Structures are given as C-alpha cells and as structure tokens.
Coordinates of C-alpha atoms in Angstrom, one line a residue:
M844 CA 25.6 -72.0 107.3
G845 CA 28.9 -71.2 105.3
F846 CA 29.1 -70.8 101.6
R847 CA 32.1 -72.9 100.8
L848 CA 33.1 -74.5 97.5
K849 CA 35.0 -77.6 97.2
K850 CA 36.6 -78.5 94.2
L851 CA 35.8 -81.6 92.4
S852 CA 38.4 -84.3 92.5
G853 CA 39.7 -85.9 89.3
Y854 CA 38.1 -82.8 87.1
E855 CA 40.7 -80.4 85.8
G856 CA 38.2 -78.5 83.6
V857 CA 39.5 -75.6 81.6
K858 CA 41.4 -72.5 83.3
G859 CA 40.2 -68.8 82.7
P860 CA 37.0 -66.9 82.8
L861 CA 33.5 -68.8 83.1
F862 CA 30.7 -67.6 80.9
M863 CA 27.2 -68.6 81.4
I864 CA 25.1 -67.7 78.3
I865 CA 21.6 -68.5 78.6
M866 CA 20.1 -69.0 74.9
D867 CA 16.2 -69.4 75.2
G868 CA 15.0 -72.1 72.9
V869 CA 18.3 -74.0 72.2
G870 CA 18.3 -77.4 73.1
L871 CA 19.8 -80.9 72.1
Y872 CA 16.9 -82.8 70.7
R873 CA 17.9 -84.7 67.6
G874 CA 15.8 -86.2 64.8
E875 CA 12.3 -86.2 63.7
K876 CA 9.2 -85.9 65.8
D877 CA 5.7 -85.9 64.8
G878 CA 6.7 -85.3 61.2
Y879 CA 8.5 -82.0 62.4
P880 CA 12.2 -81.3 62.6
G881 CA 13.0 -81.4 66.1
N882 CA 15.8 -78.8 66.3
A883 CA 16.1 -75.8 64.1
V884 CA 19.5 -74.8 65.8
E885 CA 21.0 -78.1 65.4
I886 CA 19.8 -78.3 61.7
A887 CA 21.4 -75.0 60.9
A888 CA 24.9 -76.3 62.4
P889 CA 26.1 -73.3 64.0
R890 CA 29.9 -73.4 63.9
T891 CA 30.8 -72.3 67.2
L892 CA 28.2 -74.2 69.2
C893 CA 29.1 -77.3 67.3
H894 CA 32.7 -76.8 68.0
L895 CA 32.1 -76.3 71.8
M896 CA 29.9 -79.4 71.8
E897 CA 32.8 -81.6 70.5
H898 CA 34.9 -81.0 73.5
E899 CA 34.3 -83.3 76.4
K900 CA 36.1 -81.1 78.8
I901 CA 33.8 -78.2 78.4
A902 CA 30.7 -79.9 77.2
L903 CA 28.0 -81.4 79.6
R904 CA 24.6 -82.3 78.7
L905 CA 21.8 -81.6 81.3
K906 CA 18.1 -82.6 81.5
A907 CA 15.6 -79.6 80.9
H908 CA 12.3 -81.3 81.9
G909 CA 10.7 -83.3 84.6
T910 CA 12.1 -84.0 88.0
A911 CA 15.6 -83.0 87.0
V912 CA 14.5 -79.4 87.2
G913 CA 11.8 -79.6 90.0
M914 CA 8.8 -80.6 88.1
P915 CA 6.3 -83.0 89.3
S916 CA 7.1 -86.0 86.9
D917 CA 9.5 -86.7 83.9
Q918 CA 6.3 -86.3 81.7
D919 CA 6.4 -82.6 82.2
Q920 CA 8.1 -80.3 80.1
G921 CA 10.4 -77.4 81.1
N922 CA 10.1 -73.9 80.0
S923 CA 12.0 -70.5 80.2
E924 CA 10.8 -69.9 83.8
I925 CA 11.8 -73.3 85.1
G926 CA 15.2 -73.3 83.1
H927 CA 16.3 -69.7 84.3
N928 CA 15.6 -70.7 87.9
A929 CA 17.4 -74.0 87.6
M930 CA 20.4 -72.6 85.9
G931 CA 20.4 -69.1 87.5
A932 CA 20.4 -70.8 91.1
G933 CA 22.7 -73.7 90.0
R934 CA 20.6 -76.2 91.8
V935 CA 16.9 -77.6 91.7
F936 CA 14.0 -76.2 93.5
A937 CA 10.4 -77.4 93.5
Q938 CA 8.9 -75.4 90.7
G939 CA 5.4 -73.9 90.4
A940 CA 3.5 -76.9 89.2
K941 CA 4.9 -79.1 91.7
L942 CA 4.4 -76.8 94.6
V943 CA 0.8 -76.3 93.6
E944 CA 0.3 -80.2 93.2
E945 CA 1.8 -80.7 96.8
A946 CA -0.4 -77.9 98.3
I947 CA -3.6 -79.5 96.9
E948 CA -2.7 -83.2 97.8
S949 CA -1.7 -82.3 101.5
G950 CA -4.7 -80.0 101.7
R951 CA -2.4 -77.1 102.8
L952 CA -3.9 -74.9 99.9
F953 CA -7.3 -75.3 101.5
E954 CA -6.0 -74.6 105.0
G955 CA -4.5 -71.3 104.1
N956 CA -5.9 -68.0 105.1
T957 CA -6.2 -66.7 101.6
W958 CA -8.5 -69.7 100.5
K959 CA -10.4 -69.6 103.7
G960 CA -11.0 -65.9 103.2
I961 CA -12.2 -66.3 99.7
I962 CA -14.6 -69.2 100.8
A963 CA -16.0 -67.2 103.9
N964 CA -16.6 -63.9 101.8
A965 CA -18.6 -65.9 99.1
R966 CA -20.7 -67.8 101.8
A967 CA -21.3 -64.6 104.1
K968 CA -22.2 -62.3 101.0
K969 CA -23.7 -65.1 98.7
T970 CA -21.3 -63.9 96.0
P971 CA -19.7 -66.1 93.3
V972 CA -16.2 -67.1 93.3
H973 CA -14.6 -66.6 89.7
F974 CA -11.7 -68.7 88.5
I975 CA -9.6 -67.3 85.4
G976 CA -6.8 -69.2 83.6
L977 CA -5.5 -71.3 81.1
I978 CA -7.6 -74.5 80.7
S979 CA -5.2 -77.5 79.6
D980 CA -3.0 -80.1 81.1
G981 CA 0.1 -78.4 79.6
N982 CA 1.6 -78.0 83.1
V983 CA 3.6 -75.0 81.9
H984 CA 1.2 -72.2 83.0
S985 CA -1.5 -74.1 84.8
N986 CA -3.1 -77.4 85.0
I987 CA -6.8 -78.2 84.6
A988 CA -6.4 -80.7 87.4
H989 CA -5.7 -78.0 89.7
L990 CA -8.8 -76.1 88.6
I991 CA -10.9 -79.0 89.0
S992 CA -9.5 -79.3 92.6
L993 CA -10.4 -75.8 93.3
V994 CA -13.9 -76.0 92.0
G995 CA -14.6 -79.2 93.7
Q996 CA -13.7 -77.7 97.1
C997 CA -15.9 -74.8 96.5
D998 CA -18.7 -77.3 96.1
R999 CA -17.6 -79.1 99.2
E1000 CA -17.6 -76.0 101.2
E1001 CA -21.1 -74.9 100.0
V1002 CA -20.2 -72.0 97.5
E1003 CA -23.4 -71.6 95.4
E1004 CA -22.1 -70.0 92.5
V1005 CA -18.8 -70.6 90.5
Y1006 CA -17.9 -69.2 87.2
V1007 CA -15.0 -70.3 85.1
H1008 CA -13.5 -67.6 82.7
G1009 CA -11.4 -70.2 80.7
L1010 CA -8.4 -69.3 78.3
L1011 CA -7.7 -71.6 75.2
D1012 CA -4.0 -72.9 75.2
G1013 CA -3.0 -74.5 71.8
R1014 CA 0.5 -73.8 72.4
D1015 CA 1.8 -76.1 75.5
V1016 CA -0.6 -78.8 73.9
P1017 CA -1.9 -79.6 70.4
P1018 CA -3.1 -76.5 68.6
L1019 CA -6.6 -77.6 68.4
S1020 CA -7.1 -79.5 71.5
A1021 CA -9.4 -77.0 73.2
L1022 CA -12.7 -79.0 72.9
R1023 CA -11.3 -81.7 74.9
Y1024 CA -10.4 -79.5 77.9
F1025 CA -13.4 -77.4 77.9
G1026 CA -15.5 -80.4 77.3
E1027 CA -14.0 -81.9 80.4
M1028 CA -14.5 -78.8 82.4
E1029 CA -18.2 -78.5 81.1
D1030 CA -18.8 -82.1 82.0
Y1031 CA -17.4 -81.7 85.5
L1032 CA -19.4 -78.4 86.1
W1033 CA -22.5 -80.2 85.0
S1034 CA -22.1 -83.4 87.4
L1035 CA -21.8 -81.0 90.4
R1036 CA -25.1 -79.0 89.2
A1037 CA -26.8 -82.4 88.6
Q1038 CA -25.5 -83.8 92.2
A1039 CA -26.8 -80.6 93.8
D1040 CA -30.3 -80.9 92.2
L1041 CA -30.8 -84.3 93.7
Q1042 CA -29.7 -83.2 97.1
G1043 CA -31.9 -80.1 97.0
K1044 CA -29.2 -77.7 96.9
R1045 CA -28.4 -74.5 94.6
R1046 CA -25.3 -74.9 92.4
R1047 CA -24.6 -72.4 89.6
Y1048 CA -21.3 -73.6 88.4
F1049 CA -20.7 -72.6 84.7
V1050 CA -18.0 -71.5 82.2
A1051 CA -18.8 -67.9 81.5
S1052 CA -16.1 -66.5 79.2
G1053 CA -13.1 -67.2 77.4
G1054 CA -10.4 -66.7 74.3
G1055 CA -7.4 -67.7 73.0
R1056 CA -4.3 -67.1 75.2
M1057 CA -2.3 -65.0 72.6
V1058 CA -5.2 -62.6 72.2
T1059 CA -7.0 -62.7 75.4
T1060 CA -5.8 -61.7 78.9
M1061 CA -2.3 -63.4 78.9
D1062 CA 0.0 -60.9 77.8
R1063 CA 3.4 -60.5 79.1
Y1064 CA 6.2 -57.9 79.5
E1065 CA 3.6 -55.3 78.6
A1066 CA 4.1 -56.1 74.9
D1067 CA 0.2 -55.3 74.2
W1068 CA -2.2 -54.1 76.9
S1069 CA -5.0 -54.7 74.4
I1070 CA -4.8 -58.4 75.0
V1071 CA -5.5 -57.8 78.7
E1072 CA -8.2 -55.1 78.1
R1073 CA -9.8 -57.7 76.0
G1074 CA -9.8 -60.3 78.7
Y1075 CA -10.7 -58.0 81.4
H1076 CA -13.8 -56.6 79.8
A1077 CA -15.1 -60.1 78.8
H1078 CA -14.6 -61.5 82.4
V1079 CA -15.7 -58.5 84.3
L1080 CA -18.3 -56.8 81.9
G1081 CA -19.4 -59.7 79.9
E1082 CA -18.5 -57.8 76.7
G1083 CA -18.0 -59.8 73.4
P1084 CA -19.6 -62.3 71.1
R1085 CA -22.3 -64.2 73.0
F1086 CA -22.7 -68.0 72.9
P1087 CA -25.0 -70.5 74.7
D1088 CA -21.9 -72.5 76.0
S1089 CA -18.2 -72.7 75.6
L1090 CA -18.2 -75.7 73.2
T1091 CA -20.5 -74.0 70.9
A1092 CA -18.4 -70.7 71.2
I1093 CA -15.1 -72.5 70.1
R1094 CA -16.7 -74.7 67.5
A1095 CA -18.3 -71.3 65.8
L1096 CA -15.3 -69.2 66.1
R1097 CA -13.0 -71.9 64.6
E1098 CA -15.2 -72.1 61.7
K1099 CA -15.2 -68.4 61.3
E1100 CA -11.7 -67.5 62.0
K1101 CA -9.7 -70.7 60.7
V1102 CA -7.0 -70.2 63.6
D1103 CA -5.5 -72.4 66.1
D1104 CA -6.8 -72.2 69.7
Q1105 CA -4.3 -69.8 71.1
Y1106 CA -5.3 -67.1 68.7
L1107 CA -9.2 -67.7 68.9
S1108 CA -11.2 -64.5 69.6
H1109 CA -12.8 -63.9 73.0
W1110 CA -16.3 -64.9 73.7
V1111 CA -19.0 -64.7 76.4
I1112 CA -21.8 -67.2 77.6
H1113 CA -25.0 -65.5 77.6
D1114 CA -28.0 -65.9 80.1
P1115 CA -29.8 -68.8 79.3
E1116 CA -33.2 -66.7 79.4
D1117 CA -32.0 -63.6 77.6
S1118 CA -29.3 -64.0 74.9
G1119 CA -28.8 -60.2 75.1
K1120 CA -27.3 -60.5 78.6
P1121 CA -24.0 -62.0 79.8
L1122 CA -24.3 -65.0 82.1
T1123 CA -22.5 -63.2 84.8
Q1124 CA -20.3 -60.1 85.5
I1125 CA -17.6 -59.7 88.1
G1126 CA -18.7 -57.1 90.8
D1127 CA -18.3 -55.8 94.2
G1128 CA -17.8 -58.5 96.8
H1129 CA -17.0 -61.3 94.6
G1130 CA -13.9 -63.5 94.9
V1131 CA -11.6 -64.0 92.0
V1132 CA -8.9 -66.5 91.6
F1133 CA -6.4 -66.5 88.8
F1134 CA -5.2 -70.1 88.8
N1135 CA -2.2 -70.0 86.6
F1136 CA 1.0 -70.8 88.7
R1137 CA 3.6 -69.3 86.1
G1138 CA 4.0 -65.5 86.6
D1139 CA 4.9 -63.8 83.4
R1140 CA 1.6 -64.0 81.7
A1141 CA -0.4 -63.6 84.9
L1142 CA 1.1 -60.4 86.2
E1143 CA -0.6 -58.0 83.9
I1144 CA -4.4 -59.0 84.5
S1145 CA -3.4 -59.2 88.3
R1146 CA -2.5 -55.5 88.2
A1147 CA -5.8 -54.8 86.5
F1148 CA -7.8 -56.2 89.2
V1149 CA -5.6 -54.9 92.3
E1150 CA -4.0 -51.5 91.4
A1151 CA -6.2 -48.4 92.3
D1152 CA -4.1 -46.2 90.1
F1153 CA -3.9 -48.6 87.1
T1154 CA -2.9 -47.1 83.8
G1155 CA -2.6 -50.0 81.5
F1156 CA -6.1 -49.4 79.8
Q1157 CA -9.5 -47.8 80.6
R1158 CA -11.1 -50.4 82.6
K1159 CA -14.5 -48.9 82.7
T1160 CA -15.4 -50.3 86.1
H1161 CA -13.0 -51.6 88.7
P1162 CA -15.1 -53.7 91.1
A1163 CA -14.0 -54.2 94.8
V1164 CA -13.0 -58.0 94.7
L1165 CA -11.2 -60.2 96.8
Y1166 CA -8.2 -61.3 94.3
A1167 CA -5.7 -64.1 94.7
G1168 CA -3.3 -65.6 92.4
M1169 CA -2.3 -69.3 92.6
L1170 CA 1.1 -68.0 93.6
Q1171 CA 2.5 -64.6 94.1
Y1172 CA 3.7 -63.9 90.5
D1173 CA 6.2 -61.0 91.3
E1174 CA 7.8 -61.0 94.7
D1175 CA 9.5 -57.5 94.0
T1176 CA 6.3 -55.8 93.8
H1177 CA 4.3 -58.2 95.8
M1178 CA 1.8 -58.8 93.1
P1179 CA -0.7 -60.0 93.8
P1180 CA -1.0 -59.1 97.5
H1181 CA -2.8 -62.4 98.3
Y1182 CA -2.1 -65.8 96.8
L1183 CA -2.9 -69.6 97.4
V1184 CA 0.5 -71.1 97.4
E1185 CA 3.9 -69.9 98.6
P1186 CA 6.3 -69.3 95.9
P1187 CA 9.7 -71.4 95.8
T1188 CA 12.1 -70.3 98.2
I1189 CA 15.3 -69.5 96.2
D1190 CA 18.4 -69.5 98.4
R1191 CA 22.0 -71.1 98.6
T1192 CA 22.4 -70.1 95.1
L1193 CA 25.7 -70.6 93.0
P1194 CA 26.2 -66.6 92.9
E1195 CA 26.1 -66.7 96.7
Y1196 CA 28.8 -69.4 97.0
L1197 CA 30.8 -67.6 94.3
A1198 CA 30.7 -64.2 96.0
E1199 CA 31.4 -65.7 99.6
S1200 CA 34.6 -67.3 97.7
G1201 CA 35.7 -64.1 96.5
V1202 CA 35.0 -65.1 92.8
P1203 CA 34.2 -61.8 90.6
Q1204 CA 30.8 -61.9 88.9
Y1205 CA 28.9 -59.6 86.2
A1206 CA 25.4 -60.4 85.2
V1207 CA 23.8 -58.8 82.2
S1208 CA 20.1 -59.3 81.0
E1209 CA 18.2 -58.1 78.1
T1210 CA 14.8 -58.2 79.4
Q1211 CA 13.9 -59.2 83.0
K1212 CA 13.0 -63.0 83.1
F1213 CA 11.0 -64.8 85.6
G1214 CA 13.5 -66.9 87.2

C-alpha cells in the first residue's frame, strides 16, 4: 500500500517545524487521589508547558491508558513502553498484555511450537517446568491470571512438577499487597495438588523462590547486574534465606526489613523434609518460562539463561534448559530465541508516512526505550 498523507479539512494548525518531545512521567491528572497530590509537574506550574496547554490550536489531550493505547480494558494503566509505542508509531497497536490475553483465550499460545516443546520435554524427561516472573495483576509487566492459565495447562497436560519463582510487585499495585497475590497463587497450587491426590496422580506444584522486583531479577538497562545475579542464584541454585513457604517468607522479611514489597530481599523455599536444602534447583533438561510480557526488565535474566558467553556476572552454573519468554523481549538481538506469543507487528508508522511524503525527520534518544 502507498504511504499517502491527506490534509485534515478545517484544521489550519501552526506553520513551521513540528517537535515531538516525549517526557516520561508527565501527564494531565488534576486534583487529589487517595490523599496524594496527583501531578507533581502540574503542581510545579512549569511556565512553558502551561503556556502551550492554554492554546487550543497546539494543545490536544490524549488518553494514555486502556483501549485507547491497545490495552485489554480501560481499567488497565499505561506505561512507558506502551506510550512510546503509541506515540512513536502514530497509531494504536495491541500491546503485550492484550496479545497474551488473546493468545490464551483463543488457545493459540498452547498450540504453538514453543509451548508444545516445553510440555513434550517435561513429559519425556520427567523434568520440571519453572515459571519466573512478577506476581500481581498490575498488568504492566505481567498478570497473575496469565501465570495461573499456564500452570493450569501444565496440569491438564500431565506435567508432574511445576515450580513458581515469584517476584513481589508493590510498584504497579499497592506497596504491601504481595500476601494477597502470593496467597492466591499458593491456594491455586494447593488445589491442583489436592485434586491430583484424589485422582491418584503426582503433582509437585509449589512456589520455590522469590524476592522484591527492585532487588531481585528484574534489573533493566544494565543498571545493576547484581540484581539479576541475586535472582539467578536464588532461582537456579536455591541460594538465599530459607523458609517453609512464600507467605511465611514475606511476613518474616517484612518484619525484619521494614520495607515495601518491591524492596524485600530474596528468599528460597526449603525442602519440607530437610530445611537445609532448597525445595528445588533448576537443572539440565528443565523447562523455564519467564512469564512477564514487558521486555525491559525481562531481558537481562533472559540473557543469563540463554547466552553461552554471558559476562554479566559469575553464574556458577549454566544448566542446559529449554528457556522461553512470554514474548520476544528484544527483536534486534532475538532475545530470547524462543517465546510463547508473537510480539506486536509495528508497521505503517507515522515516520514511514512522513518519509514517503518527503518530510525531513530527525530523531534523538537519550537511552534506548522499549517502544
């Protein structure tokens, strides 16, 4: 198809160069919410921004959340990745959360070669499937509903061992809400074990390790590889303070550290028969799924599992696992090579139309954004 731009009738606009300046964290919310000022930038009353917003010809208010930017519902908040995709492309695409939801509901995810390979590997080798990721319903990096669907499908496909390595949120959800989400996860895993017992089947489905997202596993932009190292050693080797279950771990560490969920130290669940041993370790032949759909905080841990010549930290061991991401987190480096859901296809973008129309463009970025 041709890339033709048609002038809007009845809109004169402003003559001259057009600047698109993306300022992360700047929004138009006004007033108080839950006792907190809603918009620090607006409270500061920046002179130039306020001046621009007062002129109808150059000011237009856009929604930055929900279906307007490709999220599943209008209850879903936007984020940096979603905003950069929508503004940079100039049109709306289905974003990660919506793509995953649709793939699960339609069954396409479970019909894909990557999922089938993970299940076939687990059943043939009698090895576990490990799920690593953020446990909450914030729908910014992940959604607990997606994890429950994946674990449930493992049960239906007769996978005997599943371990969840859960990261505490407290950032895209209330700061001390982890017990709710981990409680839901523990209850679900217990129900699968109980049902299996009644049917005479073996199901070893447990939470195995975890930690706060800002100190365990989910670093981004290579800011602090020790965050990834801490998580890798907890998930793979079972290294860290040991507890009988995730709820006990969260309560004990909250009491000790007095911090919000996102900063809570890493922890490991011990073997029920030997508190000196971890419940599990990730070994050769195991399946590992990182179930976050957003890429920025999923990329480094993916590299730690996938890259043979990895240099981010000393892994101590590098098991030969079948690793998959929920999506492919970096298309430029094809990381990870295996993923469950196809990422959004970004095409027919505004820059393409401008280029075809002979409009000169110049783009500058301080750091590479995922979008």
